[in-house]
Short mmCIF file of C-alpha atoms in Angstrom, two decimals:
data_model
loop_
_atom_site.label_atom_id
_atom_site.label_comp_id
_atom_site.label_asym_id
_atom_site.label_seq_id
_atom_site.Cartn_x
_atom_site.Cartn_y
_atom_site.Cartn_z
CA LEU P 1338 55.45 13.42 -3.36
CA ALA P 1339 54.29 10.17 -1.84
CA VAL P 1340 53.89 11.54 1.53
CA VAL P 1341 52.02 14.50 0.33
CA LEU P 1342 49.71 12.01 -1.80
CA ALA P 1343 48.91 10.17 1.32
CA VAL P 1344 48.31 12.92 3.52
CA VAL P 1345 45.77 14.32 1.10
CA GLY P 1346 44.26 10.82 0.51
CA LEU P 1347 43.84 10.18 4.10
CA THR P 1348 42.57 13.65 4.88
CA TRP P 1349 39.86 13.21 2.03
CA LEU P 1350 39.11 9.72 3.57
CA GLY P 1351 38.65 10.90 7.21
CA TRP P 1352 36.66 14.03 5.80
CA THR P 1353 34.20 11.33 3.63
CA ALA P 1354 33.78 8.78 6.65
CA TRP P 1355 32.78 11.97 9.20
CA PHE P 1356 30.51 13.59 6.49
CA HIS P 1357 28.55 10.23 5.70
CA GLY P 1358 28.63 8.94 9.05
CA SER P 1359 26.99 12.04 10.52
CA PRO P 1360 23.96 13.01 8.59
CA ASP P 1361 21.68 15.89 8.99
CA VAL P 1362 18.65 13.80 9.10
CA ARG P 1363 17.79 10.34 9.56
CA SER P 1364 14.47 8.28 9.37
CA GLU P 1365 13.14 5.03 10.14
CA VAL P 1366 9.37 3.60 9.81
CA ILE P 1367 8.44 2.43 13.17
CA THR P 1368 4.89 0.88 12.71
CA PHE P 1369 2.25 0.95 10.04
CA GLU P 1370 -1.25 -0.30 9.98
CA VAL P 1371 -3.52 -0.95 7.03
CA THR P 1372 -6.95 1.07 7.97
CA SER P 1373 -8.82 0.49 4.75
CA ASP P 1374 -8.40 -0.65 1.17
CA HIS P 1375 -7.33 3.21 0.22
CA GLU P 1376 -5.52 3.95 3.01
CA VAL P 1377 -2.28 3.28 5.36
CA GLU P 1378 -1.26 4.92 8.62
CA THR P 1379 2.39 4.82 9.41
CA ARG P 1380 4.54 6.01 12.26
CA VAL P 1381 8.10 7.27 11.12
CA ASP P 1382 10.70 8.29 13.58
CA VAL P 1383 12.97 11.09 12.20
CA GLN P 1384 16.09 12.26 13.91
CA LEU P 1385 16.91 15.98 12.66
CA GLU P 1386 19.93 18.01 13.61
CA ASP P 1387 19.12 21.50 15.02
CA GLY P 1388 18.02 24.10 12.41
CA VAL P 1389 17.79 21.64 9.55
CA GLU P 1390 14.79 21.53 7.21
CA ALA P 1391 14.09 18.26 5.50
CA SER P 1392 11.87 16.36 3.60
CA CYS P 1393 10.80 12.73 3.64
CA ARG P 1394 9.04 10.25 1.61
CA VAL P 1395 7.47 6.71 2.49
CA ARG P 1396 5.83 4.42 -0.16
CA ALA P 1397 3.08 1.74 0.46
CA LEU P 1398 3.32 -1.41 -1.29
CA ALA P 1399 0.72 -4.16 -2.48
CA GLU P 1400 0.92 -8.04 -1.71
CA ASP P 1401 2.66 -8.22 -5.20
CA LYS P 1402 5.28 -5.46 -4.13
CA THR P 1403 3.81 -3.13 -6.74
CA ALA P 1404 3.90 0.91 -5.37
CA VAL P 1405 0.28 1.56 -4.58
CA GLY P 1406 0.96 4.85 -2.75
CA GLU P 1407 3.54 7.43 -2.11
CA LEU P 1408 3.65 10.60 0.42
CA ALA P 1409 6.03 13.31 0.56
CA PHE P 1410 6.01 15.26 4.15
CA THR P 1411 7.94 17.95 5.92
CA PRO P 1412 9.01 16.13 9.19
CA VAL P 1413 9.50 17.27 12.68
CA ASP P 1414 12.27 15.76 15.01
CA GLY P 1415 10.94 12.73 16.77
CA ALA P 1416 7.63 10.63 15.88
CA ASN P 1417 5.69 11.78 12.59
CA GLU P 1418 2.21 10.32 12.35
CA VAL P 1419 1.37 10.37 8.34
CA VAL P 1420 -1.50 8.58 6.30
CA ILE P 1421 -0.69 7.25 2.67
CA ARG P 1422 -3.58 7.22 0.47
CA THR P 1423 -3.49 4.12 -1.91
CA GLU P 1424 -4.86 2.94 -5.03
CA ARG P 1425 -5.53 -0.44 -3.87
CA ARG P 1426 -5.01 -2.44 -0.55
CA ALA P 1427 -1.40 -2.18 0.67
CA THR P 1428 0.30 -4.77 2.68
CA SER P 1429 3.57 -3.07 3.85
CA VAL P 1430 5.34 0.45 3.95
CA GLU P 1431 8.70 1.07 2.92
CA LYS P 1432 10.93 4.24 3.99
CA LEU P 1433 12.42 5.94 0.81
CA GLY P 1434 14.28 8.30 3.17
CA CYS P 1435 14.79 11.84 4.18
CA THR P 1436 16.76 14.63 2.34
CA SER P 1437 17.97 17.97 3.40
CA PRO P 1438 19.78 20.72 1.35
CA ASP P 1439 22.92 19.70 2.62
CA GLN P 1440 22.40 16.09 2.36
CA PRO P 1441 20.96 14.91 -1.19
CA ARG P 1442 21.18 11.08 -0.43
CA PRO P 1443 17.90 9.90 1.18
CA ARG P 1444 18.49 8.26 4.73
#
């Protein structure tokens, strides 16, 4: 019984490590530029597996770390240039991540 439980546990552990170690979509904010008090241009690098449709979200933050703008977009593989409209001047951009139908956890 102990051997069977060990095999099942190790199989599950291996599958979990592989599944979470090779996501369908990954993203990273490369650069951003505050172009006005109400707009931020950002470049997001997205790596998509073949045939995967994803959705990505980025957020603009003010100096006091308050969210002043957010954008959801459908990415293409590679560099994505997006414009975030803001309520007031933003000072930074954070990646909330990308998801796909088989990957509900943003990356």
